[in-house]
Short mmCIF file of C-alpha atoms in Angstrom, two decimals:
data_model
loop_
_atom_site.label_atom_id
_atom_site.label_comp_id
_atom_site.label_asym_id
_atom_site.label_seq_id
_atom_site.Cartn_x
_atom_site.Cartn_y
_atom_site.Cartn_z
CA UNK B 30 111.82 41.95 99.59
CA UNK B 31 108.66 40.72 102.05
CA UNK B 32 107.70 44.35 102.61
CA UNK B 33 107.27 47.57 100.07
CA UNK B 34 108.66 50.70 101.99
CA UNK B 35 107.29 53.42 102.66
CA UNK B 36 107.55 56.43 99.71
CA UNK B 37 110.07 58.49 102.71
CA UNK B 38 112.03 55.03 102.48
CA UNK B 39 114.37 53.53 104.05
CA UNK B 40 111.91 53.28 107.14
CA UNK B 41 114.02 53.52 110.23
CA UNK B 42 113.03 50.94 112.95
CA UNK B 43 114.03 51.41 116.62
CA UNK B 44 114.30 48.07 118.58
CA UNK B 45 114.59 48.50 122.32
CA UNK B 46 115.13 45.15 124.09
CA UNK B 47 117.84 44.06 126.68
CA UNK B 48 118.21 40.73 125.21
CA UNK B 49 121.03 40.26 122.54
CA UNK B 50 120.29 37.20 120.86
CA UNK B 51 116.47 38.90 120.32
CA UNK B 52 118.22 42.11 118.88
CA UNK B 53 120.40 39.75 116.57
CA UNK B 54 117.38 38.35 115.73
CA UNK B 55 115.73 41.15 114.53
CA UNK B 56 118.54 42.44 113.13
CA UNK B 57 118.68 39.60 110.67
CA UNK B 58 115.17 39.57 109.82
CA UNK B 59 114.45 43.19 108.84
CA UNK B 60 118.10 44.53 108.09
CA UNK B 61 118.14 43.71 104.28
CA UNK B 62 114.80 45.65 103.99
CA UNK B 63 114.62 48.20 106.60
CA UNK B 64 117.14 50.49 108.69
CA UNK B 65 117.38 48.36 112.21
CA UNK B 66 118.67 49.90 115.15
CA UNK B 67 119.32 48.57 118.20
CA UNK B 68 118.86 50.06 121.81
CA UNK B 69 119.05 47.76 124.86
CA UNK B 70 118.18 50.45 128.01
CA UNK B 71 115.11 53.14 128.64
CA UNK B 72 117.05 55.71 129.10
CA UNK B 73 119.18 55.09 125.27
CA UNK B 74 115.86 54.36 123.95
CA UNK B 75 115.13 58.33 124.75
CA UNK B 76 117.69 60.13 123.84
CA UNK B 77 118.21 57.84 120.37
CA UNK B 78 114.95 59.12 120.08
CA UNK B 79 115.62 62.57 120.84
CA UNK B 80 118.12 62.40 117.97
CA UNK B 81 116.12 61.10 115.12
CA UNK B 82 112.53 59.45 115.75
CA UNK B 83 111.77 56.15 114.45
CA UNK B 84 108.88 55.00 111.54
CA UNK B 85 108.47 52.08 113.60
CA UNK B 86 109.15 51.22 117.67
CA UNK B 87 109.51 47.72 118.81
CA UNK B 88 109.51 47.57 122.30
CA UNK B 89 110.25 45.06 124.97
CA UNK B 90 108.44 44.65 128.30
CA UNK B 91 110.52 43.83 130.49
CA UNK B 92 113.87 45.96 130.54
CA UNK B 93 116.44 46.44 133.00
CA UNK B 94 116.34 50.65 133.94
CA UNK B 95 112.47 50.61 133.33
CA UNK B 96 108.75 48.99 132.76
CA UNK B 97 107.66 48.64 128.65
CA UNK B 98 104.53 49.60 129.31
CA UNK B 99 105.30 52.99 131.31
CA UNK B 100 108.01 53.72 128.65
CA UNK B 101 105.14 53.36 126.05
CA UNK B 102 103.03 56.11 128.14
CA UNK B 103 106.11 58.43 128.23
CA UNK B 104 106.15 58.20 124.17
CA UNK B 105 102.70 58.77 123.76
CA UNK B 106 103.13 62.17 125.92
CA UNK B 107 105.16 63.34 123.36
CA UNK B 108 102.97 64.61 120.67
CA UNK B 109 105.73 63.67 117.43
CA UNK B 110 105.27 60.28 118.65
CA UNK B 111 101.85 59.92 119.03
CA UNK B 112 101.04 58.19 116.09
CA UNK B 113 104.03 56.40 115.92
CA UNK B 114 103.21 52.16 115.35
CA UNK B 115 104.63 50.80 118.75
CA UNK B 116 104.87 47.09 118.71
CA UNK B 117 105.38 45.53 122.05
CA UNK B 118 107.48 41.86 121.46
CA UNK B 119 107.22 39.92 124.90
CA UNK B 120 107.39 36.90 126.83
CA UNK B 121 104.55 37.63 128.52
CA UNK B 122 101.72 35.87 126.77
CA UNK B 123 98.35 36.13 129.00
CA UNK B 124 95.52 38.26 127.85
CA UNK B 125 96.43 40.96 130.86
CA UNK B 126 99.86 41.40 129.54
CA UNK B 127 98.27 41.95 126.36
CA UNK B 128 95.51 44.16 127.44
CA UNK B 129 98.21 46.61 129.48
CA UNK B 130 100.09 46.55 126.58
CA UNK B 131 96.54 48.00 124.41
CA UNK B 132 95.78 50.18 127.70
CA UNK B 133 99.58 52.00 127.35
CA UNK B 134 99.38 52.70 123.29
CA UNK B 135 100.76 50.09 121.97
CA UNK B 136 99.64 49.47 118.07
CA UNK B 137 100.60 45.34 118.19
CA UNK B 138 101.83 42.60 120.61
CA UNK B 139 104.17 40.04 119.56
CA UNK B 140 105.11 36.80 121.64
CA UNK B 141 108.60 35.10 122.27
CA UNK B 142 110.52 33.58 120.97
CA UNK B 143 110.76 36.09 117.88
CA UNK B 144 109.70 34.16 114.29
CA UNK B 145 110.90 36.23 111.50
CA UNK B 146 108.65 35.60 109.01
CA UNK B 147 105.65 36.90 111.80
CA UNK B 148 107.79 39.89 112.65
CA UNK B 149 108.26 40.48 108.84
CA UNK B 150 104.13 40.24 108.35
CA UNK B 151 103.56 42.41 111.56
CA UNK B 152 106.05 45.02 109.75
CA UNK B 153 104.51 44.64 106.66
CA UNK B 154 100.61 45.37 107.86
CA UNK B 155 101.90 47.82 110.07
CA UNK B 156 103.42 49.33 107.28
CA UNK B 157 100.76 49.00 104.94
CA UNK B 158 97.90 50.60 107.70
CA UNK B 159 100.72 53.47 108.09
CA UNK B 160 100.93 54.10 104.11
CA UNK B 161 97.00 54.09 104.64
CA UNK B 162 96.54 56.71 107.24
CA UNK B 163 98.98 59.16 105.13
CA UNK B 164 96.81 58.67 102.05
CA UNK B 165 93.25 59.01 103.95
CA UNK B 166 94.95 62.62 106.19
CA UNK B 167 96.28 63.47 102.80
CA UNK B 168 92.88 62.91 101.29
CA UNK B 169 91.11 64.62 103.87
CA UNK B 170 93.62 67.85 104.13
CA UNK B 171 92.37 67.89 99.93
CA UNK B 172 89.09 67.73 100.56
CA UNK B 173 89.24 70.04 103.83
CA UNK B 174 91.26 72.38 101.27
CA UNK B 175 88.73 72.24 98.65
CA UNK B 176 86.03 72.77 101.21
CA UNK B 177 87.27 75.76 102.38
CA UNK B 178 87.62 77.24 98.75
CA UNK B 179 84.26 76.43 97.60
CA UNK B 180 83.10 78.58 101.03
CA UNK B 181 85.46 81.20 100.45
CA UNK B 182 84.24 81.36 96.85
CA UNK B 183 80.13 81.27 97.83
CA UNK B 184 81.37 84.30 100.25
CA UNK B 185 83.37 86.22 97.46
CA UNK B 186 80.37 85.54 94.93
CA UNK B 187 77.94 86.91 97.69
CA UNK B 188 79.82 90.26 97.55
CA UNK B 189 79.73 90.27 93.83
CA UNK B 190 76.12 89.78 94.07
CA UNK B 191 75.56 92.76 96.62
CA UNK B 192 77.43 94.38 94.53
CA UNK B 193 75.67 93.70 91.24
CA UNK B 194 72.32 94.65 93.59
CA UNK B 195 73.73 97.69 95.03
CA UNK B 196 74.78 99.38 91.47
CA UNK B 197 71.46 99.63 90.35
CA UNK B 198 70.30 101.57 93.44
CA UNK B 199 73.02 104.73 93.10
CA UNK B 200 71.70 107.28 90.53
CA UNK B 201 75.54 108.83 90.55
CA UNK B 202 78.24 107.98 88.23
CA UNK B 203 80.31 109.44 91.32
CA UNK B 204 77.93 107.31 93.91
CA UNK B 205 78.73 104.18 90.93
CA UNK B 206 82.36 104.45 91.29
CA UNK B 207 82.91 104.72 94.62
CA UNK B 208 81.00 101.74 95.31
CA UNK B 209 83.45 99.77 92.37
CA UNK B 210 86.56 101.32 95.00
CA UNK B 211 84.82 99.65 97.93
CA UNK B 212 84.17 96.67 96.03
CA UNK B 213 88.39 96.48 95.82
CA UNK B 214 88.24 97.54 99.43
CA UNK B 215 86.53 94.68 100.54
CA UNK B 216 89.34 92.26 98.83
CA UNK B 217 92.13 94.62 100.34
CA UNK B 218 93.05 95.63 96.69
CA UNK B 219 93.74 99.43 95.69
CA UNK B 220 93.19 100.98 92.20
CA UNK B 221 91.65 103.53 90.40
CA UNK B 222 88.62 103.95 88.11
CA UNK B 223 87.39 105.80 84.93
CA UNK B 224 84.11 106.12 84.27
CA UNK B 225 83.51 108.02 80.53
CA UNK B 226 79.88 109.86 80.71
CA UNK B 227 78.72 111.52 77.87
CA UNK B 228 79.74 114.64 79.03
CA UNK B 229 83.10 114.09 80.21
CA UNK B 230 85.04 110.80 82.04
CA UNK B 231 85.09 111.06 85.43
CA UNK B 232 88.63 109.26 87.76
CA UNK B 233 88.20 108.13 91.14
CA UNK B 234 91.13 106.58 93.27
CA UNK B 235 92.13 105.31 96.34
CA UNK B 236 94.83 107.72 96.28
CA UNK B 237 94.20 111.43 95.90
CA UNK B 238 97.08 111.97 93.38
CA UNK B 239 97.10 109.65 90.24
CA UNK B 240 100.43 109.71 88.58
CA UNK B 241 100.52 110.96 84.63
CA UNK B 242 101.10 107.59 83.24
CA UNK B 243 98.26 106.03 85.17
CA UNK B 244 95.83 108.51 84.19
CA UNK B 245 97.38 107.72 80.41
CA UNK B 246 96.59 104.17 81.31
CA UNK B 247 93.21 104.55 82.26
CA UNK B 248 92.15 107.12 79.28
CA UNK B 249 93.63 104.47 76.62
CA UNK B 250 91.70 101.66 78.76
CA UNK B 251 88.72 102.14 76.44
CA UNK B 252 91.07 100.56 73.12
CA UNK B 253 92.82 98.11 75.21
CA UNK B 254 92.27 94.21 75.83
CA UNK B 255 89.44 93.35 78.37
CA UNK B 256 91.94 91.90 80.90
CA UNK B 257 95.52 93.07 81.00
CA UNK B 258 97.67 91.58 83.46
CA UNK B 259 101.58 93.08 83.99
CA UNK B 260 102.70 91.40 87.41
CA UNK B 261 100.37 92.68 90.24
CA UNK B 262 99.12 95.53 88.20
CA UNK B 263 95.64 94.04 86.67
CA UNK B 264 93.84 96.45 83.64
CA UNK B 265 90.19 95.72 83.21
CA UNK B 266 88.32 97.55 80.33
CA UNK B 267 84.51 97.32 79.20
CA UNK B 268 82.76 99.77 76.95
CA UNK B 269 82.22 102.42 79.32
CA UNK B 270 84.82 101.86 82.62
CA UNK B 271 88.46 101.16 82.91
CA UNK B 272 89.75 99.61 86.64
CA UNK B 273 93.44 99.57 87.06
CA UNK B 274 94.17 97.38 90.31
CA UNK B 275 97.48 97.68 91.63
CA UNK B 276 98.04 95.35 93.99
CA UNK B 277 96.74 91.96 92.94
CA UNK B 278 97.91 88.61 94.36
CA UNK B 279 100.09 87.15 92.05
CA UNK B 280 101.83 84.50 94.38
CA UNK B 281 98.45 82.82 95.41
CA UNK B 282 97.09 81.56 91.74
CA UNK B 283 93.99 80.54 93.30
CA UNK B 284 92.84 83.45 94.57
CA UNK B 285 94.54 85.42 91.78
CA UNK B 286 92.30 83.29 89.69
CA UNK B 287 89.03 83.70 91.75
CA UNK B 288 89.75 87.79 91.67
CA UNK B 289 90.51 88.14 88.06
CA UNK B 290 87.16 86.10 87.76
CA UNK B 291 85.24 88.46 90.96
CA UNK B 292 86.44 91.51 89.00
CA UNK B 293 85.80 91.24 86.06
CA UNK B 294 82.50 90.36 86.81
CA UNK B 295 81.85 93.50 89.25
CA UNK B 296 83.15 95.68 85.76
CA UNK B 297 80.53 93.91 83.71
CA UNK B 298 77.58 95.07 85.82
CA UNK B 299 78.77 98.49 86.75
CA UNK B 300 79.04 98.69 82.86
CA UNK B 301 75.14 97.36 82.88
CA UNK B 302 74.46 100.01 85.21
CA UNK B 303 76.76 102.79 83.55
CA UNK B 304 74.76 102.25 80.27
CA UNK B 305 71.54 103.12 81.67
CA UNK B 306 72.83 106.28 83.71
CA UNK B 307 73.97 107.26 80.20
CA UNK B 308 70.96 106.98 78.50
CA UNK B 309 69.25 109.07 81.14
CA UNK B 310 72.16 111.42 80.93
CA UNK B 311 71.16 111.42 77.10
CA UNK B 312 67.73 112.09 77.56
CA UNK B 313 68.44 114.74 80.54
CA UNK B 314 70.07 116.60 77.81
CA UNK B 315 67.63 116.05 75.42
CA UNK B 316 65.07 117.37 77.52
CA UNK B 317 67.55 120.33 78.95
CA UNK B 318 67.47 121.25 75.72
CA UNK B 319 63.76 121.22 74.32
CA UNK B 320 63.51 123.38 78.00
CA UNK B 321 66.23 125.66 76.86
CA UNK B 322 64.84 126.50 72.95
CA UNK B 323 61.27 127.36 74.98
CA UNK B 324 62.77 129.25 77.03
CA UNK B 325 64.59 131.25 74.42
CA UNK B 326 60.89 131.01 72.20
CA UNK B 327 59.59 132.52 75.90
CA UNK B 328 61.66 135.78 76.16
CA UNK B 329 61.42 136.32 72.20
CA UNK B 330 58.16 136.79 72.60
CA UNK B 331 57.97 138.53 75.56
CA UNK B 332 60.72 140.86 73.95
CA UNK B 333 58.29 141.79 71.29
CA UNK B 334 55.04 142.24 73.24
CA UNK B 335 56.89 144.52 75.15
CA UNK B 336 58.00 146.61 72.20
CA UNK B 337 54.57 146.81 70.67
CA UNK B 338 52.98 148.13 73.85
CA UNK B 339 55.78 149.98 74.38
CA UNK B 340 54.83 151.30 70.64
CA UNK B 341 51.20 151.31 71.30
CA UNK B 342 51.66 153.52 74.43
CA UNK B 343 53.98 156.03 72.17
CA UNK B 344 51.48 155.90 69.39
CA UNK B 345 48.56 156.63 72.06
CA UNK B 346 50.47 159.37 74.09
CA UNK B 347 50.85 160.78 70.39
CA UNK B 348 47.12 160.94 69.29
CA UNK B 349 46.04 161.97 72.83
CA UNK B 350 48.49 165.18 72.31
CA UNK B 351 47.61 166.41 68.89
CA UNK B 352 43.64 165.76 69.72
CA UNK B 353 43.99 167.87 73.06
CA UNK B 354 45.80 170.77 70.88
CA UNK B 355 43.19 170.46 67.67
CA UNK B 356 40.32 170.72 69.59
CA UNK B 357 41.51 173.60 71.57
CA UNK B 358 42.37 174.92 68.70
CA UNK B 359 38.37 174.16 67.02
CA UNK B 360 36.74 175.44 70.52
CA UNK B 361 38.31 179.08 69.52
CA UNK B 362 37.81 179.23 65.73
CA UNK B 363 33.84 177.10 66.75
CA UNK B 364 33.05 180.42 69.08
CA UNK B 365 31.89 178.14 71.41
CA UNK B 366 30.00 179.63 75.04
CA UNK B 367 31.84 178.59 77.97
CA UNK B 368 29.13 175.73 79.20
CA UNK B 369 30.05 173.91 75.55
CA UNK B 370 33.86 174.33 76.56
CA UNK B 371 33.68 172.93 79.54
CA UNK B 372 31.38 170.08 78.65
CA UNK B 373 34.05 169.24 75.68
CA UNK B 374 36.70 169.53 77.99
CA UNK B 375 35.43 166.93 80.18
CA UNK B 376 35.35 164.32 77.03
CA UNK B 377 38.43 164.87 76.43
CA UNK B 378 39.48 164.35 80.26
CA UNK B 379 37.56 161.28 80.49
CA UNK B 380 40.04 160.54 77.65
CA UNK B 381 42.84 160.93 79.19
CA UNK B 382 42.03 159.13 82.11
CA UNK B 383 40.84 155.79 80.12
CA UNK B 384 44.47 156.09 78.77
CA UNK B 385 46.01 156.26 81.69
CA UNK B 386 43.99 153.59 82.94
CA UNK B 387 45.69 151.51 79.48
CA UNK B 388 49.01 152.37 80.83
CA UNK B 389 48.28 150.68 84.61
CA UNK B 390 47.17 147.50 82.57
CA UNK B 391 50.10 147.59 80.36
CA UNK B 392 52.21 148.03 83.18
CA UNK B 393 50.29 145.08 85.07
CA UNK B 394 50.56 142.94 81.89
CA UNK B 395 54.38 143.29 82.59
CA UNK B 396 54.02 142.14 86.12
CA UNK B 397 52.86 138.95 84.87
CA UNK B 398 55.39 138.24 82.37
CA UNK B 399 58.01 138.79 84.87
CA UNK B 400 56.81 136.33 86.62
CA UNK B 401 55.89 133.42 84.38
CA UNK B 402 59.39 133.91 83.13
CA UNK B 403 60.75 133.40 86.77
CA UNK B 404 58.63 130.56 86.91
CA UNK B 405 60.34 129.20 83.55
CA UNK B 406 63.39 129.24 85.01
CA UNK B 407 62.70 127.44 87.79
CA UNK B 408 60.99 124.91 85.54
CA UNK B 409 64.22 124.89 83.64
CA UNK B 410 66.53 124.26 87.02
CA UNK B 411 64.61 121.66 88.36
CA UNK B 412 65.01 119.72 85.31
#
């Protein structure tokens, strides 16, 4: 065999001449390697065409319904036969026939009288430049392929990043994991999310109702594998998060692969993030805490100033009684004159009013407590 076929072998070759004794020609030369047929008109030569197009056209000049070259034109209109090798075999020989022959899309240009062992080289390179040109596109639809991953990849790893710089701006575990959902947004995936604070885990969704077993799912996330993967339902657990996606693309592998990979990823800094909210939750309740035991130190003491002036006014009132009723007692049994009465009794009023004047500053002394311990609490709610 002078000439290796092409891998979609046998190569079909379409020879359109008028002339018998060429056809027979070719016939014999490329039969034993190649699928020959024979077409002697235009008009056959289109609707042979029509019914299975050729890996190769050979195609005479002068034919009997039409011109070789304008029959060349009319195939290269047709866009499945743009790129098909067209190799003109004539007896015109002069560089114009030639050139017209170039000018209407032909590939070669063969001169009569047919030699085989030329037409079997001219197959053979045309052959070889086609097997070529299917390597080189196929080359360049890989590399055009892996092109277009690598900048659909930079573009999925620039959301991650956002992402990664976003989470350490929220100050939420609420504001955390809604920013995880639109993270899944942004690939079209749905899921839900459990975050576990200190206090108690928080779920978020896409949907508002979570079914029991995927609220089971997510709560036993936190003893489960890191990735979990049951068809297009995807688990992904870290030490403080669990992300059930429901929805992820199993029939492309590559992005499957580049998700898995995107997501996992997202998790591991939300995580990052979900640590330190944590430890200021921690400390938060720490501090809530110290507040709350001062507070309780606060109205303790408060309690028992209170009861001693309380106490202290009772014990006052008390003495200020029995000293009125002794000394009115003394005056009588003392025989006192009425100027000495009445300059005693105005001690003992000027007593009574700097007691009363205790009980206003007892009273104000209350005032003030009240209001530190509003203060307190304020203190205490701000924290």
């Amino acid at each position: 065999m002078d000439v290796p076929p092409l891998d979609r072998a046998p190569v079909h070759i379409l020879s359109i001449d008028d002339n018998p004794n060429n056809q027979k020609i070719i016939r014999q030369s490329l039969s034993q390697d190649y699928c020959v047929q024979c077409i002697y008109t235009c008009e056959d030569a289109l609707n042979a065409i029509l019914d299975q197009v050729p890996d190769i056209i050979l195609l005479d000049v002068s034919l009997p319904d039409g011109n070789g070259y304008a029959l060349c034109k009319q195939l290269r209109q047709q866009a499945h036969l743009r790129t098909t090798p067209i190799l003109f075999i004539s007896a015109l020989t002069s560089l114009e026939d030639r050139l017209q022959g170039f000018a209407a899309g032909g590939d070669d240009y063969l001169c009569k009288p047919i030699l085989p062992k030329e037409l079997r080289a001219r197959i053979s390179v045309t052959l070889q430049r086609m097997q070529t040109q299917e390597k080189l596109l196929t080359e360049l639809h890989e590399a055009s392929h892996t092109a277009y991953s690598a900048i659909v990849s930079m573009g999925e790893t620039g959301q991650v990043l956002n992402f990664l710089t976003e989470s350490f701006q929220v100050n939420t575990y609420q504001a955390l994991g809604q920013l995880c959902l639109d993270f899944l947004a942004s690939f079209d995936l749905n899921g839900s999310l459990q975050i576990r604070a200190l206090t108690s885990p928080l779920t978020l969704s896409h949907q508002k109702n979570l079914k029991p077993l995927e609220l089971e799912l997510l709560a036993l996330g936190a003893q489960a594998e890191r990735i979990l993967s049951v068809s297009s339902r995807t688990l992904f657990n870290t030490d403080h998060l669990t992300l059930l996606v429901k929805n992820m693309p199993v029939s492309d592998e590559a992005l499957y692969g580049r998700l898995k990979d995107h997501l996992a990823l997202m998790l591991k800094g939300a995580n990052a993030r979900m640590q330190s909210l944590r430890l200021e939750e921690a400390r938060r309740n720490e501090r809530e805490s110290k507040v709350r035991y001062g507070f309780d130190e606060l109205k303790s003491q408060l309690s028992e100033l209170d009861h001693y002036f309380l106490q202290l006014e009772q014990n006052l009132g008390e003495t200020m009684d029995h000293l009125f009723i002794n000394m009115e007692q003394e005056m009588l049994a003392a025989g006192l004159t009425e100027a000495q009465e009445e300059r005693l009794l105005h001690t003992l009023a000027n007593g009574r009013a700097r007691m009363d004047a205790l009980r206003d500053i007892k009273s104000d002394m209350q005032q003030h407590f009240i209001k530190l311990e509003a203060a307190f609490i304020e203190v205490t709610l701000e924290e």
